[in-house]
Amino acid sequence: MAWISNLSVKSRTLLSILTLLLCTAGLGVFSLTKLSTINDEAADVRDNWLPSVSAISRLYTTFDYYRTLEGAHLIASTDDDIKSEDKALLESADRIEQRRMDYQKLLTPGWETETYQKFVKSYQAYMKISQEQLLPLSRKNDNDGAGAIYRGSSRDEFRTSKDLLQSLMDFNATEGKRAADRGEQVYQTSKLWVTAILVLVVAICVGAAWMIVRTVIRPIQAITWMMGRLADRDMTVSIDGTDRGDELGAMARAVQVFKDNMIEADRLAAVEAAEQQAKLRRAQAVERLLTGFENSSTAALRTVAAAASELDATAHSMSAMAQQTSTQATVVASAAEQTSANVQTVATATEEMASSIREIGTQIARSARSGRSGCRSRGSNWPFPRWRWRRSGHSRWSARPPTPRRWPGCWSAVPSPTCCARWRPTPMRPLPRCAGQPSTNSRIR
């Protein structure tokens, strides 16, 4: 049944119809063939054997009647009776010739034709005896001579011809019956074959109907039931027939896709409903925030409005101050121009003073070097009071100088080259140590 399920509905329907058509056509052809055979046999009986039997029977009867007229001619004694019998014999002879021609058209080649030829020879011999021997003597009333011929050679030829006609009559009757028997046999055989073919056609029709119901109607009903269940939102229904290779399998697969899409649609609807709920909650939260923001912004705007009023008053006061400042700035600008001119003059003097100071520094450095070299040559000690060493918080010893004092002419506690330049050494006032000059006092450790 799997190969039937893989056939398309169109192929199955066409196969069933073609099978029925072939069976019906075969039955029709067979029936027509047998009917044609029966018709041929019936036509043979109708057109050959029955007309032959009828023609040979009429010929037989006419020939026998001619024999009867010959006997009547022998009995006739008057001329009128003889003429009347001659006329009857002539008419009977014409009818024999006509009926013999009619029968000759229906002859069947073979035994019938040969027998008929024998009849014709015997008939011609009989008519020759009748026309040339028997009737002339009867017309002369020579009944003894005519009777002798009538009972002699004429009777022998008549019996021979009559036997031949009888055999021809029996032959046509027998062949007619045989043709009828063949027709009967063909009918019986055809009836059996037609019955068998009809049984086969009925079986094929029943099989085709069963196949269509089993492979088409029931799957369609099943698909209809499954689609009804899906229409009722029953997603637990199982879709059968998706493995079929026909249109019904395609329908089942389409229903499966429809079911999957419905499940997916339900899932998406649930997700969308959840998203809608989330959006609703967010909208409510945003609305609450907007309400709070509106309240806050209203209060802030009130505060800003008050501040703006204060700023406006401040701006008016600052504007007045700005006007006063502008007036003072004009005066200051004039003074600044004068000050700029004085600054330029001072800058020029400062540059000249810096040059003089650099020159003085150079001379002082030179004098300092000369003084140190002189002190070292006399072996004198540095004129500073001796510093005392003490243990500091570090790991090394350090000297703590005494309380610094200003040197004459210096603003700092440590003498500078400028101070050294201003100091006038005397025997009682030795030259101080300038800043940056290392100590040479041997008493200082």
Tab-separated table of C-alpha atoms in Angstrom:
chain	number	residue	atom	x	y	z
A	1	MET	CA	0.000	0.000	0.000
A	2	ALA	CA	3.002	2.329	0.381
A	3	TRP	CA	3.456	2.693	-3.367
A	4	ILE	CA	-0.249	3.526	-3.705
A	5	SER	CA	0.118	6.220	-1.021
A	6	ASN	CA	3.037	7.703	-2.923
A	7	LEU	CA	0.949	7.945	-6.084
A	8	SER	CA	-0.851	11.226	-6.569
A	9	VAL	CA	-4.631	11.355	-6.297
A	10	LYS	CA	-4.724	12.329	-9.949
A	11	SER	CA	-2.696	9.256	-10.917
A	12	ARG	CA	-4.840	6.956	-8.771
A	13	THR	CA	-8.055	8.367	-10.182
A	14	LEU	CA	-6.777	8.157	-13.741
A	15	LEU	CA	-5.493	4.625	-13.107
A	16	SER	CA	-8.899	3.528	-11.786
A	17	ILE	CA	-10.752	5.213	-14.617
A	18	LEU	CA	-8.385	3.829	-17.241
A	19	THR	CA	-8.689	0.324	-15.772
A	20	LEU	CA	-12.459	0.544	-15.840
A	21	LEU	CA	-12.307	2.031	-19.317
A	22	LEU	CA	-10.061	-0.762	-20.565
A	23	CYS	CA	-12.263	-3.417	-18.989
A	24	THR	CA	-15.382	-1.803	-20.411
A	25	ALA	CA	-13.744	-1.368	-23.810
A	26	GLY	CA	-12.525	-4.989	-23.725
A	27	LEU	CA	-15.972	-6.169	-22.758
A	28	GLY	CA	-17.493	-4.066	-25.515
A	29	VAL	CA	-15.029	-5.260	-28.120
A	30	PHE	CA	-15.463	-8.863	-27.060
A	31	SER	CA	-19.237	-8.538	-27.034
A	32	LEU	CA	-19.237	-6.841	-30.422
A	33	THR	CA	-16.960	-9.546	-31.826
A	34	LYS	CA	-19.161	-12.333	-30.551
A	35	LEU	CA	-22.299	-10.514	-31.571
A	36	SER	CA	-20.782	-10.089	-35.013
A	37	THR	CA	-20.115	-13.834	-35.124
A	38	ILE	CA	-23.654	-14.575	-34.045
A	39	ASN	CA	-24.920	-12.044	-36.553
A	40	ASP	CA	-22.826	-13.643	-39.288
A	41	GLU	CA	-24.256	-17.032	-38.455
A	42	ALA	CA	-27.763	-15.629	-38.304
A	43	ALA	CA	-27.195	-13.744	-41.549
A	44	ASP	CA	-25.896	-16.927	-43.118
A	45	VAL	CA	-29.004	-18.739	-41.968
A	46	ARG	CA	-31.215	-15.862	-43.043
A	47	ASP	CA	-29.558	-15.019	-46.350
A	48	ASN	CA	-28.310	-18.432	-47.464
A	49	TRP	CA	-29.650	-21.521	-45.815
A	50	LEU	CA	-33.233	-20.486	-45.211
A	51	PRO	CA	-33.648	-18.971	-48.721
A	52	SER	CA	-31.967	-22.070	-50.152
A	53	VAL	CA	-34.301	-24.331	-48.210
A	54	SER	CA	-37.259	-22.218	-49.319
A	55	ALA	CA	-36.101	-22.108	-52.958
A	56	ILE	CA	-35.320	-25.822	-53.113
A	57	SER	CA	-38.656	-26.595	-51.453
A	58	ARG	CA	-40.571	-24.512	-54.019
A	59	LEU	CA	-38.526	-26.132	-56.802
A	60	TYR	CA	-39.238	-29.520	-55.346
A	61	THR	CA	-42.941	-28.762	-55.096
A	62	THR	CA	-43.131	-27.310	-58.605
A	63	PHE	CA	-41.226	-30.233	-60.061
A	64	ASP	CA	-43.542	-32.665	-58.308
A	65	TYR	CA	-46.553	-30.686	-59.571
A	66	TYR	CA	-45.191	-30.943	-63.100
A	67	ARG	CA	-45.108	-34.710	-62.678
A	68	THR	CA	-48.724	-34.644	-61.541
A	69	LEU	CA	-49.698	-32.617	-64.624
A	70	GLU	CA	-48.047	-35.225	-66.829
A	71	GLY	CA	-50.308	-37.914	-65.357
A	72	ALA	CA	-53.337	-35.663	-65.903
A	73	HIS	CA	-52.276	-35.161	-69.500
A	74	LEU	CA	-52.242	-38.914	-69.998
A	75	ILE	CA	-55.805	-39.190	-68.624
A	76	ALA	CA	-57.185	-36.353	-70.776
A	77	SER	CA	-59.148	-37.685	-73.760
A	78	THR	CA	-60.564	-34.612	-75.501
A	79	ASP	CA	-58.649	-31.982	-77.349
A	80	ASP	CA	-59.715	-29.214	-74.968
A	81	ASP	CA	-58.475	-31.168	-71.972
A	82	ILE	CA	-55.214	-31.941	-73.716
A	83	LYS	CA	-54.715	-28.259	-74.617
A	84	SER	CA	-55.511	-27.231	-71.046
A	85	GLU	CA	-53.002	-29.729	-69.687
A	86	ASP	CA	-50.398	-28.630	-72.225
A	87	LYS	CA	-50.862	-25.052	-71.081
A	88	ALA	CA	-50.522	-26.081	-67.401
A	89	LEU	CA	-47.422	-28.133	-68.155
A	90	LEU	CA	-45.875	-25.179	-69.996
A	91	GLU	CA	-46.554	-22.821	-67.113
A	92	SER	CA	-45.221	-25.360	-64.619
A	93	ALA	CA	-42.062	-25.816	-66.664
A	94	ASP	CA	-41.545	-22.005	-66.673
A	95	ARG	CA	-41.979	-21.830	-62.915
A	96	ILE	CA	-39.462	-24.702	-62.529
A	97	GLU	CA	-36.927	-22.753	-64.604
A	98	GLN	CA	-37.539	-19.559	-62.642
A	99	ARG	CA	-37.231	-21.281	-59.283
A	100	ARG	CA	-34.215	-23.194	-60.439
A	101	MET	CA	-32.542	-19.868	-61.330
A	102	ASP	CA	-33.498	-18.482	-57.924
A	103	TYR	CA	-31.918	-21.410	-56.174
A	104	GLN	CA	-28.861	-21.320	-58.400
A	105	LYS	CA	-28.031	-17.881	-56.995
A	106	LEU	CA	-27.870	-19.328	-53.478
A	107	LEU	CA	-25.556	-22.219	-54.214
A	108	THR	CA	-22.634	-22.811	-51.862
A	109	PRO	CA	-19.411	-23.881	-53.509
A	110	GLY	CA	-18.595	-27.469	-52.922
A	111	TRP	CA	-20.945	-30.371	-52.428
A	112	GLU	CA	-24.128	-28.353	-52.990
A	113	THR	CA	-22.932	-27.027	-56.357
A	114	GLU	CA	-21.867	-30.500	-57.503
A	115	THR	CA	-25.198	-32.019	-56.433
A	116	TYR	CA	-27.106	-29.241	-58.156
A	117	GLN	CA	-25.193	-29.890	-61.376
A	118	LYS	CA	-26.240	-33.528	-61.132
A	119	PHE	CA	-29.847	-32.413	-60.593
A	120	VAL	CA	-29.682	-30.168	-63.659
A	121	LYS	CA	-28.487	-33.037	-65.848
A	122	SER	CA	-31.158	-35.374	-64.519
A	123	TYR	CA	-33.834	-32.676	-64.817
A	124	GLN	CA	-32.832	-31.914	-68.402
A	125	ALA	CA	-32.971	-35.623	-69.277
A	126	TYR	CA	-36.373	-35.892	-67.616
A	127	MET	CA	-37.725	-32.854	-69.503
A	128	LYS	CA	-36.323	-34.222	-72.774
A	129	ILE	CA	-38.186	-37.489	-72.246
A	130	SER	CA	-41.354	-35.583	-71.316
A	131	GLN	CA	-41.265	-33.088	-74.198
A	132	GLU	CA	-40.041	-35.417	-76.932
A	133	GLN	CA	-41.531	-38.792	-76.044
A	134	LEU	CA	-44.254	-38.721	-73.420
A	135	LEU	CA	-46.366	-35.690	-74.373
A	136	PRO	CA	-46.431	-36.301	-78.156
A	137	LEU	CA	-47.815	-39.814	-77.566
A	138	SER	CA	-50.330	-38.463	-75.008
A	139	ARG	CA	-51.548	-35.843	-77.477
A	140	LYS	CA	-52.220	-38.655	-79.942
A	141	ASN	CA	-54.125	-40.492	-77.230
A	142	ASP	CA	-51.590	-43.281	-77.364
A	143	ASN	CA	-52.055	-43.887	-73.732
A	144	ASP	CA	-50.364	-47.284	-73.775
A	145	GLY	CA	-47.122	-45.975	-75.258
A	146	ALA	CA	-47.234	-42.811	-73.187
A	147	GLY	CA	-48.035	-44.794	-70.057
A	148	ALA	CA	-45.144	-47.114	-70.696
A	149	ILE	CA	-42.744	-44.125	-70.936
A	150	TYR	CA	-44.399	-42.447	-67.922
A	151	ARG	CA	-43.898	-45.548	-65.824
A	152	GLY	CA	-40.516	-46.352	-67.330
A	153	SER	CA	-37.640	-44.009	-68.144
A	154	SER	CA	-39.568	-40.855	-67.214
A	155	ARG	CA	-40.269	-42.163	-63.734
A	156	ASP	CA	-36.663	-43.180	-63.233
A	157	GLU	CA	-35.342	-39.713	-64.154
A	158	PHE	CA	-38.042	-38.078	-62.058
A	159	ARG	CA	-37.089	-40.125	-59.019
A	160	THR	CA	-33.417	-39.380	-59.587
A	161	SER	CA	-34.081	-35.636	-59.868
A	162	LYS	CA	-36.416	-35.697	-56.878
A	163	ASP	CA	-33.836	-37.532	-54.764
A	164	LEU	CA	-31.232	-34.959	-55.720
A	165	LEU	CA	-33.609	-32.126	-54.769
A	166	GLN	CA	-34.354	-33.869	-51.501
A	167	SER	CA	-30.673	-34.247	-50.742
A	168	LEU	CA	-30.183	-30.560	-51.559
A	169	MET	CA	-33.103	-29.686	-49.308
A	170	ASP	CA	-31.700	-31.808	-46.496
A	171	PHE	CA	-28.246	-30.268	-46.981
A	172	ASN	CA	-29.543	-26.709	-46.691
A	173	ALA	CA	-31.649	-27.604	-43.684
A	174	THR	CA	-28.703	-29.337	-42.055
A	175	GLU	CA	-26.328	-26.437	-42.765
A	176	GLY	CA	-28.904	-23.962	-41.569
A	177	LYS	CA	-29.279	-25.910	-38.338
A	178	ARG	CA	-25.501	-26.156	-38.054
A	179	ALA	CA	-25.183	-22.381	-38.501
A	180	ALA	CA	-27.825	-21.908	-35.837
A	181	ASP	CA	-25.947	-24.300	-33.571
A	182	ARG	CA	-22.749	-22.333	-34.124
A	183	GLY	CA	-24.602	-19.181	-33.230
A	184	GLU	CA	-25.920	-20.891	-30.117
A	185	GLN	CA	-22.414	-22.015	-29.207
A	186	VAL	CA	-21.034	-18.547	-29.770
A	187	TYR	CA	-23.822	-17.174	-27.613
A	188	GLN	CA	-23.103	-19.591	-24.792
A	189	THR	CA	-19.356	-18.919	-24.964
A	190	SER	CA	-19.941	-15.173	-25.184
A	191	LYS	CA	-22.283	-15.336	-22.238
A	192	LEU	CA	-19.617	-17.033	-20.140
A	193	TRP	CA	-16.943	-14.558	-21.204
A	194	VAL	CA	-19.184	-11.571	-20.711
A	195	THR	CA	-20.151	-12.855	-17.274
A	196	ALA	CA	-16.479	-13.343	-16.359
A	197	ILE	CA	-15.550	-9.916	-17.662
A	198	LEU	CA	-18.481	-8.372	-15.823
A	199	VAL	CA	-17.349	-10.065	-12.614
A	200	LEU	CA	-13.819	-8.763	-13.257
A	201	VAL	CA	-15.134	-5.263	-13.940
A	202	VAL	CA	-17.232	-5.374	-10.771
A	203	ALA	CA	-14.201	-6.566	-8.789
A	204	ILE	CA	-12.066	-3.791	-10.282
A	205	CYS	CA	-14.777	-1.241	-9.514
A	206	VAL	CA	-15.011	-2.491	-5.945
A	207	GLY	CA	-11.209	-2.456	-5.618
A	208	ALA	CA	-10.989	1.032	-7.102
A	209	ALA	CA	-13.749	2.254	-4.798
A	210	TRP	CA	-12.034	0.649	-1.788
A	211	MET	CA	-8.688	2.158	-2.817
A	212	ILE	CA	-10.218	5.619	-3.251
A	213	VAL	CA	-12.043	5.356	0.081
A	214	ARG	CA	-8.949	4.017	1.863
A	215	THR	CA	-6.329	6.306	0.307
A	216	VAL	CA	-8.344	9.428	-0.508
A	217	ILE	CA	-11.643	9.729	1.368
A	218	ARG	CA	-10.409	8.597	4.801
A	219	PRO	CA	-7.241	10.773	4.725
A	220	ILE	CA	-9.374	13.746	3.672
A	221	GLN	CA	-11.769	13.041	6.552
A	222	ALA	CA	-8.803	12.739	8.925
A	223	ILE	CA	-7.343	16.033	7.704
A	224	THR	CA	-10.776	17.663	8.070
A	225	TRP	CA	-11.030	16.359	11.646
A	226	MET	CA	-7.517	17.568	12.487
A	227	MET	CA	-8.239	21.003	11.021
A	228	GLY	CA	-11.433	21.172	13.087
A	229	ARG	CA	-9.439	20.370	16.226
A	230	LEU	CA	-6.916	23.063	15.306
A	231	ALA	CA	-9.763	25.504	14.698
A	232	ASP	CA	-10.868	24.792	18.281
A	233	ARG	CA	-7.311	25.764	19.430
A	234	ASP	CA	-6.461	22.177	20.395
A	235	MET	CA	-2.701	22.100	19.834
A	236	THR	CA	-2.265	18.570	21.208
A	237	VAL	CA	-3.673	16.939	18.067
A	238	SER	CA	-1.151	14.874	16.094
A	239	ILE	CA	-0.899	15.450	12.333
A	240	ASP	CA	-0.744	12.088	10.529
A	241	GLY	CA	0.123	11.404	6.893
A	242	THR	CA	3.001	13.878	6.546
A	243	ASP	CA	5.189	11.100	5.100
A	244	ARG	CA	2.858	10.477	2.154
A	245	GLY	CA	4.080	11.397	-1.308
A	246	ASP	CA	0.746	12.474	-2.764
A	247	GLU	CA	-1.422	15.587	-2.552
A	248	LEU	CA	-2.875	14.422	0.750
A	249	GLY	CA	0.634	14.228	2.207
A	250	ALA	CA	1.225	17.792	0.992
A	251	MET	CA	-2.054	18.826	2.662
A	252	ALA	CA	-1.002	17.094	5.903
A	253	ARG	CA	2.362	18.864	5.811
A	254	ALA	CA	0.586	22.172	5.179
A	255	VAL	CA	-1.676	21.480	8.190
A	256	GLN	CA	1.465	20.722	10.259
A	257	VAL	CA	2.936	24.068	9.186
A	258	PHE	CA	-0.385	25.700	10.066
A	259	LYS	CA	-0.245	24.087	13.514
A	260	ASP	CA	3.363	25.188	14.058
A	261	ASN	CA	2.463	28.708	12.987
A	262	MET	CA	-0.486	28.751	15.377
A	263	ILE	CA	1.768	27.629	18.243
A	264	GLU	CA	4.310	30.267	17.289
A	265	ALA	CA	1.544	32.874	16.995
A	266	ASP	CA	0.294	31.972	20.475
A	267	ARG	CA	3.821	32.264	21.832
A	268	LEU	CA	4.333	35.613	20.122
A	269	ALA	CA	0.936	36.777	21.396
A	270	ALA	CA	1.956	35.840	24.943
A	271	VAL	CA	5.284	37.654	24.496
A	272	GLU	CA	3.486	40.661	23.059
A	273	ALA	CA	1.007	40.644	25.950
A	274	ALA	CA	3.904	40.565	28.394
A	275	GLU	CA	5.553	43.415	26.513
A	276	GLN	CA	2.291	45.352	26.574
A	277	GLN	CA	2.066	44.847	30.342
A	278	ALA	CA	5.682	46.001	30.706
A	279	LYS	CA	4.972	49.019	28.483
A	280	LEU	CA	1.894	49.805	30.560
A	281	ARG	CA	3.925	49.627	33.752
A	282	ARG	CA	6.650	51.800	32.196
A	283	ALA	CA	4.020	54.264	31.002
A	284	GLN	CA	2.564	54.452	34.495
A	285	ALA	CA	6.036	54.966	35.982
A	286	VAL	CA	6.809	57.637	33.377
A	287	GLU	CA	3.503	59.315	34.151
A	288	ARG	CA	4.343	59.336	37.841
A	289	LEU	CA	7.792	60.737	37.077
A	290	LEU	CA	6.301	63.354	34.784
A	291	THR	CA	3.844	64.336	37.494
A	292	GLY	CA	6.658	64.655	40.060
A	293	PHE	CA	8.807	66.507	37.519
A	294	GLU	CA	5.953	68.862	36.771
A	295	ASN	CA	5.487	69.596	40.457
A	296	SER	CA	9.252	70.014	40.955
A	297	SER	CA	9.598	72.166	37.843
A	298	THR	CA	6.667	74.322	38.969
A	299	ALA	CA	8.348	74.933	42.334
A	300	ALA	CA	11.693	75.528	40.623
A	301	LEU	CA	10.091	77.958	38.194
A	302	ARG	CA	8.605	79.850	41.087
A	303	THR	CA	12.050	80.001	42.718
A	304	VAL	CA	13.647	81.021	39.408
A	305	ALA	CA	10.996	83.699	38.949
A	306	ALA	CA	11.805	85.109	42.393
A	307	ALA	CA	15.532	84.911	41.686
A	308	ALA	CA	14.967	86.534	38.311
A	309	SER	CA	13.226	89.415	40.043
A	310	GLU	CA	16.190	89.782	42.397
A	311	LEU	CA	18.602	89.496	39.470
A	312	ASP	CA	16.656	92.152	37.657
A	313	ALA	CA	17.068	94.515	40.624
A	314	THR	CA	20.741	93.551	40.899
A	315	ALA	CA	21.150	94.098	37.156
A	316	HIS	CA	19.740	97.636	37.499
A	317	SER	CA	22.161	98.390	40.358
A	318	MET	CA	25.071	96.849	38.443
A	319	SER	CA	24.122	98.877	35.408
A	320	ALA	CA	24.409	102.036	37.466
A	321	MET	CA	27.749	100.807	38.876
A	322	ALA	CA	28.895	99.969	35.349
A	323	GLN	CA	28.180	103.530	34.252
A	324	GLN	CA	30.159	104.872	37.216
A	325	THR	CA	32.957	102.360	36.511
A	326	SER	CA	33.004	103.447	32.866
A	327	THR	CA	33.540	107.033	33.973
A	328	GLN	CA	36.325	106.014	36.358
A	329	ALA	CA	37.849	103.716	33.696
A	330	THR	CA	38.184	106.729	31.420
A	331	VAL	CA	40.137	108.571	34.106
A	332	VAL	CA	42.240	105.461	34.839
A	333	ALA	CA	42.980	105.021	31.153
A	334	SER	CA	44.460	108.507	31.041
A	335	ALA	CA	46.544	107.774	34.127
A	336	ALA	CA	47.592	104.415	32.631
A	337	GLU	CA	48.898	106.115	29.544
A	338	GLN	CA	51.004	108.420	31.706
A	339	THR	CA	52.147	105.451	33.824
A	340	SER	CA	53.100	103.526	30.682
A	341	ALA	CA	55.353	106.351	29.604
A	342	ASN	CA	56.973	106.412	33.089
A	343	VAL	CA	57.393	102.617	33.048
A	344	GLN	CA	59.183	102.769	29.732
A	345	THR	CA	61.571	105.368	31.248
A	346	VAL	CA	62.113	103.187	34.347
A	347	ALA	CA	62.720	100.108	32.154
A	348	THR	CA	65.409	101.919	30.288
A	349	ALA	CA	67.079	102.966	33.552
A	350	THR	CA	66.690	99.427	34.905
A	351	GLU	CA	68.491	97.957	31.919
A	352	GLU	CA	71.356	100.391	32.447
A	353	MET	CA	71.391	99.527	36.197
A	354	ALA	CA	71.438	95.759	35.406
A	355	SER	CA	74.470	96.254	33.209
A	356	SER	CA	76.231	98.164	35.978
A	357	ILE	CA	75.305	95.499	38.517
A	358	ARG	CA	76.692	92.740	36.308
A	359	GLU	CA	79.942	94.647	35.951
A	360	ILE	CA	80.112	95.260	39.726
A	361	GLY	CA	79.407	91.526	40.362
A	362	THR	CA	82.267	90.578	38.114
A	363	GLN	CA	84.663	92.889	39.947
A	364	ILE	CA	83.464	91.690	43.353
A	365	ALA	CA	83.990	88.053	42.362
A	366	ARG	CA	87.460	88.895	41.237
A	367	SER	CA	88.173	90.725	44.543
A	368	ALA	CA	86.744	87.818	46.525
A	369	ARG	CA	89.022	85.345	44.862
A	370	SER	CA	91.970	87.607	45.576
A	371	GLY	CA	90.965	87.919	49.241
A	372	ARG	CA	90.603	84.190	49.782
A	373	SER	CA	93.932	83.494	48.244
A	374	GLY	CA	95.479	86.085	50.591
A	375	CYS	CA	93.895	84.621	53.673
A	376	ARG	CA	95.083	81.126	52.823
A	377	SER	CA	98.623	82.419	52.374
A	378	ARG	CA	98.662	84.014	55.913
A	379	GLY	CA	97.182	80.940	57.559
A	380	SER	CA	94.512	82.894	59.217
A	381	ASN	CA	91.229	81.364	60.249
A	382	TRP	CA	87.765	82.269	59.040
A	383	PRO	CA	86.461	85.214	60.999
A	384	PHE	CA	83.164	83.544	61.900
A	385	PRO	CA	82.660	82.375	65.480
A	386	ARG	CA	83.115	78.678	65.924
A	387	TRP	CA	80.068	76.586	65.476
A	388	ARG	CA	79.211	73.871	67.873
A	389	TRP	CA	78.487	70.363	66.781
A	390	ARG	CA	75.630	68.477	68.180
A	391	ARG	CA	73.990	65.110	67.692
A	392	SER	CA	70.955	65.599	65.483
A	393	GLY	CA	68.123	63.189	64.867
A	394	HIS	CA	69.948	61.854	61.829
A	395	SER	CA	72.665	59.280	61.741
A	396	ARG	CA	75.255	61.950	60.893
A	397	TRP	CA	76.658	64.795	62.873
A	398	SER	CA	75.739	68.314	61.825
A	399	ALA	CA	76.858	71.735	62.838
A	400	ARG	CA	74.237	74.142	64.136
A	401	PRO	CA	75.200	77.721	63.446
A	402	PRO	CA	74.571	80.429	65.989
A	403	THR	CA	71.671	82.742	65.795
A	404	PRO	CA	72.035	84.486	62.478
A	405	ARG	CA	72.600	88.147	62.413
A	406	ARG	CA	72.503	90.736	59.721
A	407	TRP	CA	75.703	91.956	58.314
A	408	PRO	CA	76.132	95.644	57.933
A	409	GLY	CA	74.660	96.782	54.704
A	410	CYS	CA	72.785	93.428	54.065
A	411	TRP	CA	69.166	92.544	54.565
A	412	SER	CA	69.832	88.847	54.906
A	413	ALA	CA	71.482	86.807	57.585
A	414	VAL	CA	73.830	85.187	55.070
A	415	PRO	CA	76.222	87.510	53.356
A	416	SER	CA	75.912	87.834	49.619
A	417	PRO	CA	78.373	89.047	47.023
A	418	THR	CA	76.675	92.403	47.150
A	419	CYS	CA	77.174	92.603	50.902
A	420	CYS	CA	80.760	91.576	50.502
A	421	ALA	CA	81.187	94.353	48.015
A	422	ARG	CA	79.711	96.871	50.423
A	423	TRP	CA	81.766	95.631	53.451
A	424	ARG	CA	84.916	97.555	54.108
A	425	PRO	CA	87.396	95.213	55.787
A	426	THR	CA	89.584	96.662	58.526
A	427	PRO	CA	91.994	95.090	60.977
A	428	MET	CA	89.202	94.926	63.485
A	429	ARG	CA	86.546	93.914	60.956
A	430	PRO	CA	87.635	91.101	58.731
A	431	LEU	CA	86.013	90.251	55.342
A	432	PRO	CA	82.854	88.114	55.779
A	433	ARG	CA	82.296	84.778	53.996
A	434	CYS	CA	80.016	85.258	51.000
A	435	ALA	CA	77.142	82.937	50.197
A	436	GLY	CA	78.311	79.876	48.344
A	437	GLN	CA	81.924	80.127	49.574
A	438	PRO	CA	83.134	77.014	51.414
A	439	SER	CA	84.476	77.373	54.907
A	440	THR	CA	88.227	77.052	55.489
A	441	ASN	CA	88.237	77.357	59.299
A	442	SER	CA	90.078	74.339	60.591
A	443	ARG	CA	88.178	74.557	63.827
A	444	ILE	CA	84.938	73.783	62.161
A	445	ARG	CA	84.411	70.044	61.716
